[in-house]
CSV table of C-alpha atoms and ligand atoms in Angstrom, one decimal:
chain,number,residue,atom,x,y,z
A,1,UNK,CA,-12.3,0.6,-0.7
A,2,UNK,CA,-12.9,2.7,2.2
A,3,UNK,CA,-14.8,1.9,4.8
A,4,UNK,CA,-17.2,4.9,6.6
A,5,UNK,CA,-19.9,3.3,7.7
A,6,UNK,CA,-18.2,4.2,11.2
A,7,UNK,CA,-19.8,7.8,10.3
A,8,UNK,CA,-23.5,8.0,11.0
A,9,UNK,CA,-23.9,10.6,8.6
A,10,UNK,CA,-23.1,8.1,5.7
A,11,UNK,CA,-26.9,6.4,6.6
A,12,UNK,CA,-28.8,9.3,5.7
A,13,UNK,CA,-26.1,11.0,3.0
A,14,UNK,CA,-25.0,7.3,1.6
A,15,UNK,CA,-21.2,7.6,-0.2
A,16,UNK,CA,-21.5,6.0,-3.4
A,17,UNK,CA,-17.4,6.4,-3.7
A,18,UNK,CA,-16.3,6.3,-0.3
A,19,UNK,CA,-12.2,6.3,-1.5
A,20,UNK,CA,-13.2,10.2,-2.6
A,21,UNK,CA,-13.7,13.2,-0.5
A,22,UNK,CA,-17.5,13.2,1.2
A,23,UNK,CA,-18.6,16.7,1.2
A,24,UNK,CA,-21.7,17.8,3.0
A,25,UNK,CA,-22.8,21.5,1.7
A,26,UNK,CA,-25.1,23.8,0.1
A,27,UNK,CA,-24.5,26.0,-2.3
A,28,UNK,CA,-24.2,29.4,0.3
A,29,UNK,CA,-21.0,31.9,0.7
A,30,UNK,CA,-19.5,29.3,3.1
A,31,UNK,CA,-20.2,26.3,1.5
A,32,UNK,CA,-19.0,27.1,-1.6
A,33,UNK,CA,-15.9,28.1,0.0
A,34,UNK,CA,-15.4,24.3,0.1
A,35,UNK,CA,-16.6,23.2,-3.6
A,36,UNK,CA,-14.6,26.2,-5.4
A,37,UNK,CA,-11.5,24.6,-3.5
A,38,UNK,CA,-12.0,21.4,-4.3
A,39,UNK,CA,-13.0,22.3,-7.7
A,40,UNK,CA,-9.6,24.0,-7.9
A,41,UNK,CA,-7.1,21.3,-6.2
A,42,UNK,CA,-8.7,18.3,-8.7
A,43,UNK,CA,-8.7,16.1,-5.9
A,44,UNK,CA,-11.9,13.4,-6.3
A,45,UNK,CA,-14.9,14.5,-4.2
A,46,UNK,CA,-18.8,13.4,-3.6
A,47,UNK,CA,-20.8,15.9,-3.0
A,48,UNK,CA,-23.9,15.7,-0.7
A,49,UNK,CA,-26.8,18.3,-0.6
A,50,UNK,CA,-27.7,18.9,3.0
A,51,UNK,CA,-30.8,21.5,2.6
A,52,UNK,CA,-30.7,23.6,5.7
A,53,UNK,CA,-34.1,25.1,4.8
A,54,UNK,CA,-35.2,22.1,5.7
A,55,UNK,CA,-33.2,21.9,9.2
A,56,UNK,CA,-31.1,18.8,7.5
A,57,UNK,CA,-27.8,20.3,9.3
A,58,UNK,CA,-29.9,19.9,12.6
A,59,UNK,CA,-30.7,16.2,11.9
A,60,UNK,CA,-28.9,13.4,14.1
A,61,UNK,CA,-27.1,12.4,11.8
A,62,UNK,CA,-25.6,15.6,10.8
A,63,UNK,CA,-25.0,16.5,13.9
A,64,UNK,CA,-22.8,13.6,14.7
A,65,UNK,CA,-20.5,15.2,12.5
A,66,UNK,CA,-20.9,18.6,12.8
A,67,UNK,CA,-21.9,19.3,16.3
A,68,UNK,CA,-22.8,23.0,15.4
A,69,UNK,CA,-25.2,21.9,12.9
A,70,UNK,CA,-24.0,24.3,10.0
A,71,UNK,CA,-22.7,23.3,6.5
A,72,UNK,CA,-20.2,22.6,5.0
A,73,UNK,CA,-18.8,19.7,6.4
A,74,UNK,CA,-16.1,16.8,4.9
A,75,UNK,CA,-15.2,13.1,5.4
A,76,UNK,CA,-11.6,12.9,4.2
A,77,UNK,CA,-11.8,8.7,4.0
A,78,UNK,CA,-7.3,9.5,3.2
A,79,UNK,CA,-6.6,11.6,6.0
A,80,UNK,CA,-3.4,12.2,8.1
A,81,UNK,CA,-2.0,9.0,8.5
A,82,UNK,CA,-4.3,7.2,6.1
A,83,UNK,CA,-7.4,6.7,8.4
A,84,UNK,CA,-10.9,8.4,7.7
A,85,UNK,CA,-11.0,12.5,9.2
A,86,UNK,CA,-13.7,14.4,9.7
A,87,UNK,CA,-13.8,18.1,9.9
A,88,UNK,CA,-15.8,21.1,9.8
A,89,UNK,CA,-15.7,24.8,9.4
A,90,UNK,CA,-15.3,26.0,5.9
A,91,UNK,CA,-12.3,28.3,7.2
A,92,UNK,CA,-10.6,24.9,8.8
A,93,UNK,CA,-11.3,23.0,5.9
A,94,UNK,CA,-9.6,25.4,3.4
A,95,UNK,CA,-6.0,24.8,5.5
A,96,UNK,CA,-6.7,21.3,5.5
A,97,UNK,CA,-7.5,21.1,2.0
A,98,UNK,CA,-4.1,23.3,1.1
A,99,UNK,CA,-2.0,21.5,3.5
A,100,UNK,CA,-3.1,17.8,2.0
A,101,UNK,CA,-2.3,19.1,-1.5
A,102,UNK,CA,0.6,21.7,-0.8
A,103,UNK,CA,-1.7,24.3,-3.0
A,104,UNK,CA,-3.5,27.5,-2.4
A,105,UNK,CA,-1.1,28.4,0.6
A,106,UNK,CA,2.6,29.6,0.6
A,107,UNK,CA,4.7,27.1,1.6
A,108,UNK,CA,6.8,30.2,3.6
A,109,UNK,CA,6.3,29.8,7.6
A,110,UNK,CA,5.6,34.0,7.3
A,111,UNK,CA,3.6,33.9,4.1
A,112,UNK,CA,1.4,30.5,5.3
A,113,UNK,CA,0.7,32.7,8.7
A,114,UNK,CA,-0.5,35.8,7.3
A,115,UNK,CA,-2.5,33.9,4.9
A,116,UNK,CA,-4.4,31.9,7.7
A,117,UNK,CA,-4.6,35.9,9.0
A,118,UNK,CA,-6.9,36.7,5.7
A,119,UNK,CA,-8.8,33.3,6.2
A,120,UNK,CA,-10.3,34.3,9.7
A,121,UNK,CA,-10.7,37.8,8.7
A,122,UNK,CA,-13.5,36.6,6.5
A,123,UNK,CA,-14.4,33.5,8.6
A,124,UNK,CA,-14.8,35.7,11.5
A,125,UNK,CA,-15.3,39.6,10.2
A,126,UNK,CA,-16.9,39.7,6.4
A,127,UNK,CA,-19.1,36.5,7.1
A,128,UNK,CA,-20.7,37.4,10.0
A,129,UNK,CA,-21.3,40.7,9.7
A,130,UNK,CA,-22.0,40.6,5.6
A,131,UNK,CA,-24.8,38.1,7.1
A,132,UNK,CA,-26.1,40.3,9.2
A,133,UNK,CA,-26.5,43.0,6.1
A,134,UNK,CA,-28.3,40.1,4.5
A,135,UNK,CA,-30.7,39.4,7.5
A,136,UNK,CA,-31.6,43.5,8.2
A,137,UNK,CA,-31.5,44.4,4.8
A,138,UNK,CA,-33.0,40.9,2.7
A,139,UNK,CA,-35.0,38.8,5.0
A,140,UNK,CA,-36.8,38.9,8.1
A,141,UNK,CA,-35.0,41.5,9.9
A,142,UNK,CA,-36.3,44.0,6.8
A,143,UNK,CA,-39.4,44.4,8.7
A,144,UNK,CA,-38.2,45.5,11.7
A,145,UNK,CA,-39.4,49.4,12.3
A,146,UNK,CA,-35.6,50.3,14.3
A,147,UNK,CA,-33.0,50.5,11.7
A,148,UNK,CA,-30.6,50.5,13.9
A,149,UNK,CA,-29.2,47.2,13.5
A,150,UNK,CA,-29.3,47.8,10.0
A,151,UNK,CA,-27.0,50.6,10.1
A,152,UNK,CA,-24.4,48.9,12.1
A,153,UNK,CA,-24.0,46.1,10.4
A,154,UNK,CA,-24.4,47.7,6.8
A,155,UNK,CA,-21.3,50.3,8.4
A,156,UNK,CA,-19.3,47.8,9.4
A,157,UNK,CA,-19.6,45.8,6.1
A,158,UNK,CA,-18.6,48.8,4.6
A,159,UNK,CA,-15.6,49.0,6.8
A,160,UNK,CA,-14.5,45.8,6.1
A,161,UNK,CA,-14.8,46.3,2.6
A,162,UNK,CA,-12.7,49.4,3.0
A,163,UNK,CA,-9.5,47.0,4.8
A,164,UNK,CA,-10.4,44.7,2.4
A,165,UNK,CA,-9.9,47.2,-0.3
A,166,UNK,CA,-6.9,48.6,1.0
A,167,UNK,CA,-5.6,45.2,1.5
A,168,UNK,CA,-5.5,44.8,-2.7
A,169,UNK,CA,-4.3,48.2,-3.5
A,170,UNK,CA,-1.2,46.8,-5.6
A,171,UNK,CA,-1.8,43.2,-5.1
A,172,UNK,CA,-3.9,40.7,-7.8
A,173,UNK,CA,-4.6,38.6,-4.8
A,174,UNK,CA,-5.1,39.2,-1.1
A,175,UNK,CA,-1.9,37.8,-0.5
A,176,UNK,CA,-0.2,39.0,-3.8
A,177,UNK,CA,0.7,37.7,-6.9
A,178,UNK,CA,-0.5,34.3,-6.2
A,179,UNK,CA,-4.3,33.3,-6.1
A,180,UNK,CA,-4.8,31.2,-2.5
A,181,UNK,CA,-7.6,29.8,0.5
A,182,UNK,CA,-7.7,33.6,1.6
A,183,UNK,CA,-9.3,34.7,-1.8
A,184,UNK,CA,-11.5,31.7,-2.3
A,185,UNK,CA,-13.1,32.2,1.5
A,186,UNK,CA,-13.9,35.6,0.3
A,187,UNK,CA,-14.8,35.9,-3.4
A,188,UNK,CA,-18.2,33.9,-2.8
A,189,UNK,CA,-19.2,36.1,0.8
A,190,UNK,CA,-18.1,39.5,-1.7
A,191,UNK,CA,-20.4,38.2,-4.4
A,192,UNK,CA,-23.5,37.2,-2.5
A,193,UNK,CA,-23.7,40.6,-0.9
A,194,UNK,CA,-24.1,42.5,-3.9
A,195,UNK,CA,-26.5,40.2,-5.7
A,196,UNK,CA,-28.2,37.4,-3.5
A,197,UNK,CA,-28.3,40.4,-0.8
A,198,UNK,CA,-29.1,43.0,-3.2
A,199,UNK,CA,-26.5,45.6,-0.9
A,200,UNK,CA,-24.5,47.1,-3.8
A,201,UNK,CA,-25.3,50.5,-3.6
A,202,UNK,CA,-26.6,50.1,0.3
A,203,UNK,CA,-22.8,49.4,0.9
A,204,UNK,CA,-21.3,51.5,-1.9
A,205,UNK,CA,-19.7,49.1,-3.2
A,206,UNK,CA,-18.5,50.9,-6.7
A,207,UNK,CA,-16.8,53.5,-4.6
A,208,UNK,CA,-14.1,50.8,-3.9
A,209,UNK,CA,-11.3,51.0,-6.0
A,210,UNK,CA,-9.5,47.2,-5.9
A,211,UNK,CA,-12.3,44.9,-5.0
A,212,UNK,CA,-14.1,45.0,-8.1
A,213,UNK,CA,-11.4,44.0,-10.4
A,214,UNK,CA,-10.5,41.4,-8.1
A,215,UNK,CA,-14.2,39.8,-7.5
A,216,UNK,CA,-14.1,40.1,-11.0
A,217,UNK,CA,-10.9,37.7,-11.6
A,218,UNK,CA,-11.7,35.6,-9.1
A,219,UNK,CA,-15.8,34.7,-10.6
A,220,UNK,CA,-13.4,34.6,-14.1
A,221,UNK,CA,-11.8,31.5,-12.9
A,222,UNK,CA,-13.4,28.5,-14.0
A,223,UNK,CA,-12.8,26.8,-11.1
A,224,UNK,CA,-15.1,29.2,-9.3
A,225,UNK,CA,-17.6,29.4,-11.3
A,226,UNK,CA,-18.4,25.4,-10.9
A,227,UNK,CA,-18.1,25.3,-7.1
A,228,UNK,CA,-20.4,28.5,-7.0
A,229,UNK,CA,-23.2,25.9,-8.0
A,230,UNK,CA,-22.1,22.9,-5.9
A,231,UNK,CA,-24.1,21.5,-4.7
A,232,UNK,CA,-27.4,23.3,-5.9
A,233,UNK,CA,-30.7,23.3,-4.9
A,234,UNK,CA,-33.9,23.2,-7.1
A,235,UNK,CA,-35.4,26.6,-5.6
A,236,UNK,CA,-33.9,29.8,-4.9
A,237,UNK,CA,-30.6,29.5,-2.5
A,238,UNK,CA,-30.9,30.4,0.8
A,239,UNK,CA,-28.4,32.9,2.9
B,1,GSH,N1,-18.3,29.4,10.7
B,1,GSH,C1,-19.0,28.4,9.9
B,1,GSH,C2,-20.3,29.0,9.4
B,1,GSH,C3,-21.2,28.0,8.6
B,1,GSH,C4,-22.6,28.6,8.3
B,1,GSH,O1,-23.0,29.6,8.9
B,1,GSH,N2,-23.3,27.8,7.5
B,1,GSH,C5,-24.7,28.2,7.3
B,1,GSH,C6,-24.9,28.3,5.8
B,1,GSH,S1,-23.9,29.6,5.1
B,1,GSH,C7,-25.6,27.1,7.8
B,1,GSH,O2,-25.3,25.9,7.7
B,1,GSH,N3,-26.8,27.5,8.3
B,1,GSH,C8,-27.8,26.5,8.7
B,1,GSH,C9,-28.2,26.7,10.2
B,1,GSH,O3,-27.6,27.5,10.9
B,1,GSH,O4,-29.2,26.1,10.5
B,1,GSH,C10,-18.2,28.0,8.6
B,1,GSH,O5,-17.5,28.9,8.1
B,1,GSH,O6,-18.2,26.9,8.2
C-alpha cells in the first residue's frame, strides 16, 4: 500500500486508495483535460473535488502541491522509478499521463514533438484567451462600459479557431488519423465556449468548416463524456 501521507494535501483531500492515481480537480475546460484522459487510458484513479469557488486551490494544503494554486493537480503514488510524483499543469499532466501508458501520443520522435506543439497551443493560446471571452463576455467583465477588451479577446478567439480550423481541414484528429493529448486539451476549452460561455455566434463559430464535426466526435466518445463530469459540483460549474 502506498504511503502519501508525505503529501500534505492528503490531510484535507484524504486518499481512500492511495495505490491509485490522486487527482485534484474540478470539473472546468482544464480540469477535465485530466479526467477525460484518465477516463480514456483505464488506469485506476481517486478523484478529489477541490471547489475553487470556495478558494480550496488557495488553501495550504493545496498549495503545497500546486504552488500556483489552480486545479488540476495529480499524486502519481507509481511514478518514475516507482516512488510517489507529483505534478501539475493539465498540459504537463497529459504527456505524463501518455508517456506512463505509451497512449494518446505517437511514439515517432517527429510525430510526439508536433503533438506536444498542439498541446501548448491550447495550454497557452485557446485557454487563455477563450477565458478571457468568458470573463468580458459571461461574468464580471460583461459590465464593463469599454468593450474593448471584449473585442480583442473575442477576435483573437476567433483567430485561433480559424488555425485551429485549418489545422483539421483533411484530418479526423489534430494530429490525423489517430485521436491523442492534443484533442483531449482542446475538445473541453472548444465546448465550454459555445455553451458554458454562451459565444457561439459571438465567435461565429458555425462559419467554421472542420471544428464542428470534430467537437462533435470527440463529445461522441464515451470516454469524454464521463470525464466532462469529473469531478462535479452540486451547483452550476464555474469557468
Ligand atoms: N495552466 C493551468 C491553468 C489551470 C487553471 O486555470 N485552472 C483554473 C480552473 S479552469 C483554476 O484552478 N482557477 C482557480 C483560481 O485561479 O483560483 C493548467 O492548464 O493546468
Amino acid at each position: 500500500m502506498a504511503d502519501l501521507s508525505q503529501f500534505p494535501i492528503t490531510q484535507r483531500w484524504p486518499a481512500a486508495h492511495p495505490d491509485r492515481i490522486q487527482l485534484y480537480s474540478l470539473n472546468t475546460p482544464n480540469g477535465v483535460k485530466v479526467a477525460i484522459m484518465l477516463e480514456e487510458t483505464g488506469l485506476p484513479y481517486e478523484a478529489h473535488l477541490v471547489d475553487i469557488l470556495d478558494n480550496q486551490s488557495h488553501t495550504p494544503e493545496f498549495l503545497s502541491l500546486n504552488p500556483n494554486g489552480k486545479i488540476p493537480a495529480i499524486i502519481d503514488p507509481d511514478g518514475p522509478g516507482g516512488k510517489p510524483m507529483a505534478l501539475s499543469e493539465s498540459g504537463a499532466i497529459l504527456i505524463y499521463l501518455s508517456d506512463k501508458t505509451g497512449r494518446f501520443i505517437p511514439a515517432d520522435p517527429v510525430l510526439r514533438y508536433e503533438t506536444i506543439q498542439w498541446v501548448f497551443f491550447q495550454n497557452a493560446g485557446i485557454g487563455p484567451m477563450f477565458g478571457q471571452v468568458g470573463f468580458f463576455h459571461k461574468f464580471a467583465g460583461k459590465a464593463f462600459e469599454d468593450k474593448r477588451p471584449l473585442e480583442r479577446y473575442v477576435n483573437e478567439a476567433k483567430r485561433l479557431l480559424g488555425v485551429l480550423d485549418k489545422r483539421l481541414d483533411g484530418r479526423g484528429w489534430i494530429m490525423g488519423d489517430d485521436y491523442g493529448i492534443a484533442d483531449i486539451s482542446t475538445l473541453g476549452w472548444v465546448r465550454n465556449l459555445i455553451t458554458f460561455y454562451e459565444a457561439r455566434d459571438l465567435v461565429e463559430f458555425d462559419r467554421l468548416k472542420y471544428v464542428p464535426g470534430w467537437l462533435e466526435r470527440g463529445l461522441a466518445r464515451p470516454a469524454v463524456q464521463r470525464g466532462l463530469e469529473i469531478p462535479k459540483r452540486d451547483s452550476p460549474r464555474p469557468q
